[in-house]
Tab-separated table of C-alpha atoms in Angstrom:
chain	number	residue	atom	x	y	z
A	71	MET	CA	10.236	-27.264	-22.054
A	72	SER	CA	10.653	-25.424	-25.531
A	73	ALA	CA	8.701	-28.270	-27.054
A	74	LEU	CA	6.024	-27.616	-24.428
A	75	LEU	CA	5.968	-23.988	-25.205
A	76	GLY	CA	5.879	-24.670	-28.763
A	77	ALA	CA	2.551	-26.345	-28.547
A	78	VAL	CA	0.768	-24.117	-26.195
A	79	SER	CA	1.303	-21.664	-29.083
A	80	THR	CA	0.138	-23.485	-31.741
A	81	GLN	CA	-3.058	-24.103	-29.357
A	82	GLN	CA	-4.127	-20.776	-28.594
A	83	ALA	CA	-3.182	-19.306	-31.901
A	84	SER	CA	-5.491	-21.788	-33.959
A	85	ALA	CA	-8.257	-21.462	-30.700
A	86	GLY	CA	-7.442	-18.402	-29.097
A	87	PRO	CA	-6.325	-16.987	-25.703
A	88	LEU	CA	-7.252	-19.740	-22.958
A	89	ALA	CA	-7.572	-18.498	-19.373
A	90	THR	CA	-10.747	-20.240	-17.348
A	91	LEU	CA	-12.764	-17.410	-15.514
A	92	ALA	CA	-13.004	-18.102	-11.964
A	93	PRO	CA	-14.739	-15.578	-9.270
A	94	SER	CA	-13.240	-12.703	-8.074
A	95	VAL	CA	-14.148	-13.401	-4.722
A	96	ASN	CA	-10.453	-14.679	-3.673
A	97	LEU	CA	-9.125	-11.116	-4.608
A	98	VAL	CA	-9.759	-7.870	-2.258
A	99	ASP	CA	-8.343	-4.410	-2.148
A	100	ARG	CA	-6.949	-3.779	1.137
A	101	ALA	CA	-5.247	-0.109	0.559
A	102	VAL	CA	-7.271	1.626	2.972
A	103	ALA	CA	-6.635	-1.256	5.580
A	104	ALA	CA	-2.976	-1.026	4.675
A	105	GLY	CA	-2.493	2.837	5.713
A	106	ILE	CA	-3.067	3.767	1.525
A	107	ASN	CA	-5.656	6.264	1.686
A	108	TRP	CA	-5.408	7.475	-1.705
A	109	PRO	CA	-8.803	7.722	-3.452
A	110	SER	CA	-8.297	9.801	-6.458
A	111	THR	CA	-4.973	11.082	-7.277
A	112	PRO	CA	-2.940	11.669	-10.705
A	113	SER	CA	-0.242	9.418	-10.653
A	114	TRP	CA	2.928	7.893	-12.821
A	115	ASP	CA	5.229	5.587	-11.716
A	116	LEU	CA	5.962	2.593	-9.027
A	117	SER	CA	8.935	1.532	-7.815
A	118	VAL	CA	9.975	-1.529	-5.500
A	119	VAL	CA	13.136	-0.579	-2.956
A	120	ASP	CA	13.875	-1.503	0.778
A	121	TYR	CA	15.065	1.458	1.742
A	122	ASP	CA	15.858	1.104	4.911
A	123	ASN	CA	17.272	-2.343	4.496
A	124	ASP	CA	15.513	-4.742	6.814
A	125	GLY	CA	14.667	-7.138	4.476
A	126	ASP	CA	10.690	-5.990	3.676
A	127	THR	CA	9.706	-4.686	0.285
A	128	ASP	CA	8.825	-0.811	0.460
A	129	PHE	CA	7.801	1.077	-2.263
A	130	SER	CA	7.594	4.777	-3.624
A	131	MET	CA	4.600	6.581	-5.783
A	132	SER	CA	5.642	8.798	-8.163
A	133	LEU	CA	2.494	11.403	-8.385
A	134	HIS	CA	1.746	13.380	-10.948
A	135	MET	CA	2.032	17.130	-12.178
A	136	ARG	CA	1.024	19.124	-8.620
A	137	ASN	CA	1.143	16.155	-6.132
A	138	ALA	CA	3.750	14.972	-3.846
A	139	GLY	CA	5.431	11.630	-4.656
A	140	GLU	CA	5.492	9.233	-1.389
A	141	LEU	CA	7.476	6.579	-0.274
A	142	ARG	CA	5.950	3.830	1.939
A	143	ARG	CA	7.262	1.593	4.558
A	144	ASN	CA	6.664	-2.043	4.818
A	145	ASN	CA	5.599	-2.337	8.471
A	146	GLY	CA	6.052	-6.631	8.316
A	147	ASN	CA	2.374	-6.511	9.108
A	148	GLY	CA	0.174	-5.832	6.296
A	149	THR	CA	0.135	-1.785	6.463
A	150	PHE	CA	2.537	0.513	4.647
A	151	THR	CA	3.735	3.833	6.448
A	152	ARG	CA	4.538	7.296	4.606
A	153	VAL	CA	8.161	8.056	5.420
A	154	ALA	CA	9.214	11.499	5.897
A	155	THR	CA	6.401	13.576	6.125
A	156	GLY	CA	7.535	16.416	7.444
A	157	ASN	CA	8.208	19.927	5.838
A	158	PRO	CA	9.875	20.438	2.024
A	159	ALA	CA	13.221	20.088	2.761
A	160	THR	CA	12.986	16.427	4.448
A	161	THR	CA	10.191	14.959	2.139
A	162	ILE	CA	11.017	12.783	-0.169
A	163	MET	CA	9.391	13.757	-3.473
A	164	PRO	CA	8.164	16.859	-1.988
A	165	ARG	CA	5.203	19.640	-3.074
A	166	PRO	CA	6.682	21.949	-2.937
A	167	ASN	CA	10.403	21.443	-3.603
A	168	PRO	CA	12.462	23.468	-1.356
A	169	GLN	CA	13.253	25.530	-4.104
A	170	GLY	CA	9.293	26.502	-4.099
A	171	GLY	CA	8.941	24.810	-7.525
A	172	LEU	CA	6.105	21.857	-8.374
A	173	VAL	CA	7.938	19.144	-9.913
A	174	ASP	CA	6.806	17.728	-13.162
A	175	ARG	CA	7.852	14.358	-11.769
A	176	HIS	CA	7.846	10.886	-13.846
A	177	SER	CA	9.663	7.947	-13.227
A	178	CYS	CA	12.092	7.255	-10.347
A	179	THR	CA	14.813	4.237	-9.927
A	180	TRP	CA	16.491	3.697	-6.549
A	181	ALA	CA	19.979	2.568	-6.039
A	182	ASP	CA	23.088	3.292	-3.839
A	183	PHE	CA	24.202	5.693	-5.952
A	184	ASP	CA	26.883	7.009	-3.663
A	185	HIS	CA	28.126	4.135	-2.079
A	186	ASP	CA	27.556	5.725	1.833
A	187	PRO	CA	28.558	3.558	4.687
A	188	ASP	CA	25.249	2.108	5.338
A	189	GLY	CA	24.534	1.179	2.045
A	190	LEU	CA	21.065	2.912	1.497
A	191	GLN	CA	19.025	3.437	-1.031
A	192	ASP	CA	19.117	6.466	-3.257
A	193	ALA	CA	16.547	7.530	-5.823
A	194	TYR	CA	16.689	9.356	-9.413
A	195	CYS	CA	13.790	11.136	-10.722
A	196	ALA	CA	12.689	12.184	-13.947
A	197	ALA	CA	10.958	15.323	-14.341
A	198	GLY	CA	9.441	16.829	-17.449
A	199	ARG	CA	8.880	20.576	-18.762
A	200	TYR	CA	5.508	21.287	-18.690
A	201	ALA	CA	3.227	22.185	-21.877
A	202	SER	CA	5.214	25.648	-21.780
A	203	ASN	CA	8.555	24.022	-22.166
A	204	ARG	CA	10.304	25.464	-19.176
A	205	TYR	CA	13.855	25.428	-19.169
A	206	LYS	CA	14.276	23.108	-16.209
A	207	ASP	CA	15.509	25.398	-13.348
A	208	GLU	CA	16.515	24.423	-9.894
A	209	SER	CA	13.071	24.604	-8.661
A	210	ILE	CA	11.626	21.902	-11.731
A	211	ASN	CA	14.476	19.961	-12.238
A	212	ASN	CA	15.615	16.418	-12.167
A	213	GLU	CA	15.960	15.142	-8.334
A	214	LEU	CA	18.766	12.936	-6.996
A	215	PHE	CA	17.276	12.095	-3.215
A	216	LEU	CA	20.799	10.747	-1.784
A	217	GLN	CA	19.509	9.476	1.756
A	218	THR	CA	21.670	10.341	4.135
A	219	SER	CA	20.402	8.260	7.072
A	220	VAL	CA	17.509	6.415	7.412
A	221	GLY	CA	14.201	8.166	5.701
A	222	VAL	CA	16.196	11.052	5.593
A	223	PHE	CA	16.950	12.963	1.649
A	224	ARG	CA	18.696	15.632	0.364
A	225	ASP	CA	18.346	16.481	-3.291
A	226	ALA	CA	22.003	16.617	-5.233
A	227	ALA	CA	21.122	15.756	-8.724
A	228	THR	CA	22.117	19.148	-10.310
A	229	ALA	CA	25.579	19.179	-7.942
A	230	SER	CA	25.743	15.345	-9.166
A	231	GLY	CA	25.694	16.081	-12.704
A	232	VAL	CA	22.152	14.912	-13.226
A	233	GLY	CA	20.008	17.834	-13.425
A	234	GLU	CA	19.310	17.983	-17.075
A	235	PRO	CA	17.225	21.216	-17.809
A	236	CYS	CA	16.516	20.664	-21.391
A	237	THR	CA	14.768	17.008	-20.996
A	238	ARG	CA	11.340	16.006	-21.396
A	239	GLY	CA	12.179	13.317	-18.452
A	240	ARG	CA	10.282	10.081	-18.440
A	241	HIS	CA	11.467	6.359	-17.531
A	242	VAL	CA	14.955	5.928	-15.761
A	243	ALA	CA	16.877	2.973	-14.886
A	244	ALA	CA	19.770	2.246	-12.594
A	245	LEU	CA	22.077	-0.066	-14.198
A	246	ASP	CA	25.971	-0.841	-14.039
A	247	LEU	CA	27.335	-0.579	-17.760
A	248	ASN	CA	30.859	-1.177	-17.371
A	249	ASN	CA	30.599	-3.313	-14.437
A	250	ASP	CA	32.857	-1.722	-11.942
A	251	GLY	CA	30.372	-1.664	-8.981
A	252	TRP	CA	29.048	1.635	-9.269
A	253	GLN	CA	25.466	1.992	-10.826
A	254	ASP	CA	24.789	4.050	-13.803
A	255	LEU	CA	21.722	6.133	-15.234
A	256	PHE	CA	19.828	5.637	-18.301
A	257	LEU	CA	17.416	8.650	-18.525
A	258	GLY	CA	14.578	8.706	-20.758
A	259	ALA	CA	12.836	11.528	-23.250
A	260	GLN	CA	9.935	12.203	-24.442
A	261	ALA	CA	10.370	13.732	-27.951
A	262	PRO	CA	11.381	17.345	-27.862
A	263	ARG	CA	8.795	20.023	-28.838
A	264	ASN	CA	9.222	22.310	-31.861
A	265	VAL	CA	9.973	25.462	-30.162
A	266	ALA	CA	12.093	27.937	-32.187
A	267	SER	CA	12.724	30.286	-28.578
A	268	ASP	CA	13.639	26.919	-26.355
A	269	ARG	CA	17.214	27.932	-25.243
A	270	CYS	CA	17.983	24.387	-25.318
A	271	ASN	CA	18.279	24.622	-29.366
A	272	THR	CA	21.227	26.698	-29.263
A	273	GLU	CA	22.981	24.895	-26.422
A	274	ALA	CA	26.502	23.344	-27.115
A	275	LEU	CA	25.166	19.707	-26.801
A	276	ALA	CA	21.835	20.386	-28.918
A	277	PRO	CA	19.938	18.507	-30.020
A	278	TYR	CA	21.394	15.303	-27.867
A	279	ASN	CA	20.430	17.727	-24.451
A	280	GLU	CA	16.883	17.110	-25.402
A	281	GLN	CA	17.096	13.367	-26.147
A	282	SER	CA	17.256	10.111	-24.102
A	283	LYS	CA	21.252	9.473	-22.425
A	284	VAL	CA	23.489	7.689	-20.255
A	285	PHE	CA	25.218	8.797	-16.852
A	286	ILE	CA	28.196	7.042	-16.162
A	287	ASN	CA	29.119	7.077	-11.864
A	288	GLN	CA	32.278	8.324	-11.555
A	289	GLY	CA	32.847	6.361	-8.383
A	290	ASP	CA	35.384	8.050	-5.419
A	291	ASN	CA	38.207	9.273	-5.902
A	292	ALA	CA	41.507	9.139	-4.265
A	293	GLN	CA	40.346	10.620	-0.938
A	294	GLY	CA	37.126	8.376	-0.343
A	295	VAL	CA	34.757	11.411	-1.989
A	296	TRP	CA	31.850	10.561	-4.473
A	297	GLN	CA	32.403	12.314	-7.423
A	298	GLY	CA	28.846	11.649	-9.643
A	299	PHE	CA	28.272	11.315	-12.776
A	300	ARG	CA	29.382	12.283	-16.183
A	301	PHE	CA	27.385	12.484	-19.328
A	302	GLY	CA	28.405	8.942	-21.005
A	303	ARG	CA	28.188	10.118	-25.001
A	304	GLU	CA	29.735	7.102	-26.231
A	305	TRP	CA	26.290	4.954	-25.022
A	306	ASN	CA	24.434	5.874	-27.257
A	307	VAL	CA	21.052	5.888	-26.791
A	308	SER	CA	20.195	9.002	-28.729
A	309	GLN	CA	16.949	7.794	-30.861
A	310	ALA	CA	14.064	10.384	-30.004
A	311	ASN	CA	11.377	9.119	-27.780
A	312	THR	CA	12.945	6.519	-26.152
A	313	GLY	CA	12.231	5.405	-22.248
A	314	ASN	CA	8.620	6.795	-22.306
A	315	ARG	CA	7.058	3.174	-21.747
A	316	LEU	CA	9.602	1.511	-19.759
A	317	ALA	CA	13.075	1.449	-19.040
A	318	LEU	CA	14.013	-2.019	-17.958
A	319	PRO	CA	18.099	-3.273	-17.112
A	320	TRP	CA	18.189	-6.861	-18.796
A	321	ASP	CA	21.018	-9.206	-19.612
A	322	TYR	CA	19.139	-10.564	-22.103
A	323	ASN	CA	22.113	-12.832	-23.807
A	324	ARG	CA	23.657	-13.905	-20.320
A	325	ASP	CA	27.289	-12.479	-21.164
A	326	GLY	CA	27.309	-10.488	-17.897
A	327	ARG	CA	26.744	-7.265	-19.600
A	328	MET	CA	23.876	-5.205	-18.692
A	329	ASP	CA	21.835	-4.629	-21.381
A	330	LEU	CA	18.767	-1.831	-21.636
A	331	LEU	CA	15.256	-2.813	-22.892
A	332	THR	CA	13.191	0.538	-23.688
A	333	SER	CA	10.193	1.896	-26.106
A	334	THR	CA	8.924	5.108	-27.444
A	335	TYR	CA	5.407	6.172	-26.303
A	336	ALA	CA	4.026	6.673	-30.075
A	337	MET	CA	5.223	3.173	-31.338
A	338	LYS	CA	5.134	-0.146	-29.381
A	339	ALA	CA	7.844	-2.043	-30.901
A	340	ALA	CA	10.862	-1.988	-28.487
A	341	PHE	CA	14.733	-0.718	-28.410
A	342	LEU	CA	17.100	-3.241	-27.245
A	343	TYR	CA	20.283	-2.236	-26.707
A	344	ARG	CA	23.464	-4.390	-26.612
A	345	ASN	CA	26.051	-3.875	-24.171
A	346	THR	CA	29.262	-4.470	-25.876
A	347	GLY	CA	31.301	-3.779	-23.167
A	348	THR	CA	32.419	0.196	-24.366
A	349	GLY	CA	28.760	1.010	-25.386
A	350	PHE	CA	25.644	0.108	-26.799
A	351	GLN	CA	24.359	-1.609	-29.980
A	352	GLU	CA	20.482	-1.600	-30.819
A	353	VAL	CA	19.318	-5.146	-31.937
A	354	ALA	CA	15.458	-4.935	-31.953
A	355	ARG	CA	15.006	-2.270	-34.513
A	356	SER	CA	17.541	-3.712	-36.717
A	357	GLY	CA	16.335	-6.856	-36.847
A	358	THR	CA	18.950	-8.780	-34.883
A	359	VAL	CA	16.729	-9.938	-31.882
A	360	ARG	CA	12.968	-9.816	-32.969
A	361	LEU	CA	10.716	-8.901	-30.292
A	362	PRO	CA	6.869	-8.814	-29.770
A	363	LEU	CA	4.946	-5.641	-30.096
A	364	PHE	CA	3.852	-4.495	-26.563
A	365	ASN	CA	3.079	-1.412	-24.779
A	366	ARG	CA	4.427	-2.568	-21.546
A	367	ALA	CA	6.591	-5.538	-19.772
A	368	SER	CA	8.669	-6.989	-16.908
A	369	LEU	CA	11.161	-9.756	-16.431
A	370	ALA	CA	10.610	-12.362	-14.297
A	371	ASP	CA	11.067	-16.570	-14.790
A	372	LEU	CA	7.599	-17.961	-15.346
A	373	THR	CA	9.117	-21.201	-16.769
A	374	GLY	CA	10.740	-21.820	-13.698
A	375	ASP	CA	14.671	-22.656	-15.818
A	376	GLY	CA	16.564	-19.829	-13.891
A	377	ILE	CA	15.924	-17.411	-16.914
A	378	LEU	CA	14.279	-14.301	-16.935
A	379	ASP	CA	11.345	-14.547	-19.498
A	380	LEU	CA	9.568	-10.998	-21.224
A	381	VAL	CA	6.253	-11.054	-19.815
A	382	TYR	CA	4.055	-8.377	-21.546
A	383	ALA	CA	1.154	-6.334	-22.607
A	384	ASP	CA	-0.514	-5.485	-25.720
A	385	ASP	CA	-3.522	-4.360	-27.319
A	386	THR	CA	-4.676	-8.046	-26.909
A	387	GLY	CA	-3.799	-9.164	-23.652
A	388	PHE	CA	-1.240	-10.519	-21.620
A	389	ALA	CA	1.568	-13.013	-23.153
A	390	TYR	CA	5.030	-13.878	-22.384
A	391	ARG	CA	8.031	-15.076	-24.609
A	392	ALA	CA	10.741	-17.481	-22.854
A	393	GLY	CA	14.426	-16.305	-22.469
A	394	THR	CA	16.625	-18.990	-23.658
A	395	GLY	CA	20.192	-18.079	-22.744
A	396	THR	CA	21.109	-18.010	-26.127
A	397	ALA	CA	22.938	-15.176	-28.288
A	398	THR	CA	19.205	-13.890	-29.214
A	399	GLY	CA	18.285	-13.986	-25.698
A	400	ILE	CA	14.614	-14.604	-26.117
A	401	SER	CA	11.971	-17.239	-28.079
A	402	GLY	CA	10.401	-16.556	-30.984
A	403	THR	CA	7.328	-18.212	-29.643
A	404	THR	CA	4.626	-16.587	-27.649
A	405	VAL	CA	2.742	-17.736	-24.745
A	406	ARG	CA	-0.831	-16.260	-24.305
A	407	ILE	CA	-1.665	-15.511	-20.817
A	408	GLY	CA	-5.109	-13.885	-21.117
A	409	THR	CA	-7.037	-11.277	-23.425
A	410	VAL	CA	-8.826	-8.479	-22.192
A	411	PRO	CA	-12.294	-7.389	-23.051
A	412	SER	CA	-13.492	-5.313	-25.929
A	413	GLY	CA	-12.957	-1.517	-25.069
A	414	GLY	CA	-9.772	-2.270	-22.785
A	415	VAL	CA	-6.025	-2.716	-23.836
A	416	GLY	CA	-3.121	-4.626	-21.907
A	417	TRP	CA	-1.566	-1.787	-20.293
A	418	GLY	CA	0.763	-3.339	-17.549
A	419	ALA	CA	2.343	-6.593	-16.689
A	420	ALA	CA	3.131	-7.502	-12.842
A	421	VAL	CA	4.644	-11.424	-11.561
A	422	GLY	CA	4.324	-12.656	-8.284
A	423	ASP	CA	3.041	-15.271	-5.801
A	424	VAL	CA	-0.199	-13.902	-4.887
A	425	ASN	CA	-1.389	-17.382	-3.428
A	426	GLY	CA	1.694	-18.620	-1.667
A	427	ASP	CA	1.563	-21.696	-3.456
A	428	GLY	CA	5.051	-21.065	-4.862
A	429	ARG	CA	3.927	-20.424	-8.731
A	430	LEU	CA	4.245	-17.172	-10.068
A	431	ASP	CA	1.126	-15.316	-10.859
A	432	VAL	CA	0.276	-12.325	-13.548
A	433	TYR	CA	-1.071	-9.399	-12.788
A	434	GLY	CA	-2.934	-8.031	-15.819
A	435	LEU	CA	-3.013	-4.300	-15.726
A	436	VAL	CA	-6.126	-3.100	-17.895
A	437	ALA	CA	-6.266	0.302	-19.459
A	438	SER	CA	-9.277	2.059	-21.559
A	439	ALA	CA	-8.793	2.175	-25.434
A	440	ASN	CA	-9.833	5.459	-25.814
A	441	ASN	CA	-9.511	7.476	-21.908
A	442	THR	CA	-13.517	6.452	-21.122
A	443	GLY	CA	-13.431	4.814	-18.069
A	444	ASN	CA	-11.239	2.104	-16.120
A	445	PRO	CA	-11.670	-1.782	-17.207
A	446	ALA	CA	-11.673	-4.653	-14.570
A	447	ASP	CA	-7.521	-5.804	-14.158
A	448	TYR	CA	-7.125	-8.931	-13.732
A	449	VAL	CA	-4.815	-11.967	-11.709
A	450	PHE	CA	-4.128	-15.006	-13.990
A	451	VAL	CA	-3.268	-17.656	-11.106
A	452	SER	CA	-0.988	-20.355	-12.258
A	453	THR	CA	-2.264	-23.773	-11.712
A	454	ALA	CA	0.377	-25.643	-13.386
A	455	PRO	CA	3.093	-24.607	-16.249
A	456	THR	CA	1.781	-21.961	-18.885
A	457	THR	CA	-1.881	-22.890	-17.198
A	458	TRP	CA	-3.441	-19.951	-15.268
A	459	GLN	CA	-7.076	-19.366	-14.261
A	460	ARG	CA	-8.268	-15.792	-14.461
A	461	HIS	CA	-9.617	-13.394	-11.329
A	462	GLU	CA	-11.322	-10.340	-11.776
A	463	VAL	CA	-9.891	-7.550	-9.638
A	464	PRO	CA	-11.845	-5.457	-7.532
A	465	SER	CA	-12.868	-2.211	-9.852
A	466	ALA	CA	-11.752	1.147	-9.505
A	467	GLY	CA	-12.131	4.687	-10.913
A	468	GLY	CA	-10.185	6.700	-13.290
A	469	ASP	CA	-7.863	4.894	-15.336
A	470	ALA	CA	-4.938	1.952	-15.308
A	471	ASN	CA	-1.774	3.574	-15.085
A	472	ASP	CA	1.157	1.404	-13.182
A	473	VAL	CA	1.425	-2.132	-11.330
A	474	ILE	CA	4.308	-3.847	-9.085
A	475	PRO	CA	3.861	-6.617	-7.088
A	476	VAL	CA	5.396	-6.053	-2.942
A	477	ILE	CA	6.038	-9.211	-0.395
A	478	VAL	CA	3.662	-9.213	2.563
A	479	ASN	CA	3.820	-12.170	5.111
A	480	GLY	CA	5.248	-14.076	2.498
A	481	ARG	CA	2.663	-13.316	-0.586
A	482	SER	CA	2.944	-10.887	-3.148
A	483	GLN	CA	0.134	-8.150	-3.087
A	484	PHE	CA	0.010	-5.718	-6.237
A	485	VAL	CA	0.128	-1.886	-5.523
A	486	VAL	CA	-1.749	-0.902	-8.270
A	487	LEU	CA	-2.076	2.869	-9.535
A	488	ASN	CA	-5.425	4.133	-11.475
A	489	GLY	CA	-4.198	8.018	-12.134
A	490	GLY	CA	-4.744	7.615	-15.567
A	491	ASN	CA	-2.289	7.655	-19.099
A	492	ASP	CA	-3.731	11.401	-19.960
A	493	GLU	CA	-3.612	14.825	-18.184
A	494	GLY	CA	-7.232	15.208	-19.216
A	495	GLU	CA	-8.179	11.823	-17.447
A	496	THR	CA	-10.437	11.747	-14.044
A	497	PRO	CA	-7.760	10.083	-11.999
A	498	GLY	CA	-8.706	7.411	-9.427
A	499	PRO	CA	-7.310	5.672	-6.214
A	500	VAL	CA	-4.266	3.656	-5.414
A	501	GLN	CA	-5.234	-0.143	-4.860
A	502	LEU	CA	-3.402	-2.809	-2.965
A	503	ILE	CA	-4.504	-6.297	-4.398
A	504	ALA	CA	-4.230	-9.540	-2.142
A	505	TRP	CA	-5.346	-12.705	-2.344
A	506	SER	CA	-7.804	-13.330	0.424
A	507	GLY	CA	-8.314	-17.242	0.441
A	508	PRO	CA	-6.321	-20.069	1.888
């Protein structure tokens, strides 16, 4: 397989990325038919979860600023229903929240943090501090939605030790760092604002309290009562401005310990934190593991060898680097999947079998290079190993934001947010892109 990858990479480096243009008639937007009728909304993040443990792929949408987020139940028939649409006290990701504030919500991650008897999934969501750099009191703080029964949630972030009033929260991730069976948390943070009057500047943990950090799940006490989280400062992720474009748990070197991939907003070079068993050692920026520059990435086994590959979007398009199962974990060979048109940049990549042929396809999310419209996205349908056929996605307003695959009737469909990546942009709709042919 490594020889084949090298040959493909050489060909594409000399002749340009190869992708055969195909008609887009095979792709349809079924969002309205599926019950997802969001014609225009600011947005930020998508997460996949089976929240009710029924075997179907559900998903949550974190809608930005003054919009309530949503959890959508997969009904198993091609439609999705919003969960918990009652009053703010019972609605997950409410607007306003029970304390009457409007949360500047960003990324959410799902896990059974408290090990309740039913194994129900909980959600942790990061919040920003608004342009005013507000200290995050309970009305606008990070959220930990514990699922107490199917579809019923309560926010216990502050009581559980993960409220974090000083961070400008961005991407988050659930991962078991110490292999104790309890999911820990990474909280990514935007770079702190330089505000002299900020009360966070004088707190005991300043300036670390405004930076990215790890929380260790303390599990149950001797009486079987969950103890929440503690600040895991020994897991040092204190570089400013990390966790803004992504936060991916990834055992890249396959040593049985979960590592962490993150990146900053301003710079496209990634941080890769190797789990030593007692802390993190950064290995990408330090040069031990060389990673490509990218905007966003996902993990999937494109090569079919049982090892996760890094599938990513960069300014020129979409590509992957194969996982190797070695100490460095990833090949140095870039395999190009396809390009983006002039005026666009590759913004995100999601992987799923869109046409049900058993091969993994790649959704290429394309953003405007200058916040002036929404270029067409593409689905690169796999026709053979390292060969794809490009299909253009039905157009939408706004600008690219995020994309995830969900399984519907045995095939992947792609939920797409077009809320844009700048608060000054005009947002677009939520799409559900599906394959319409055999």
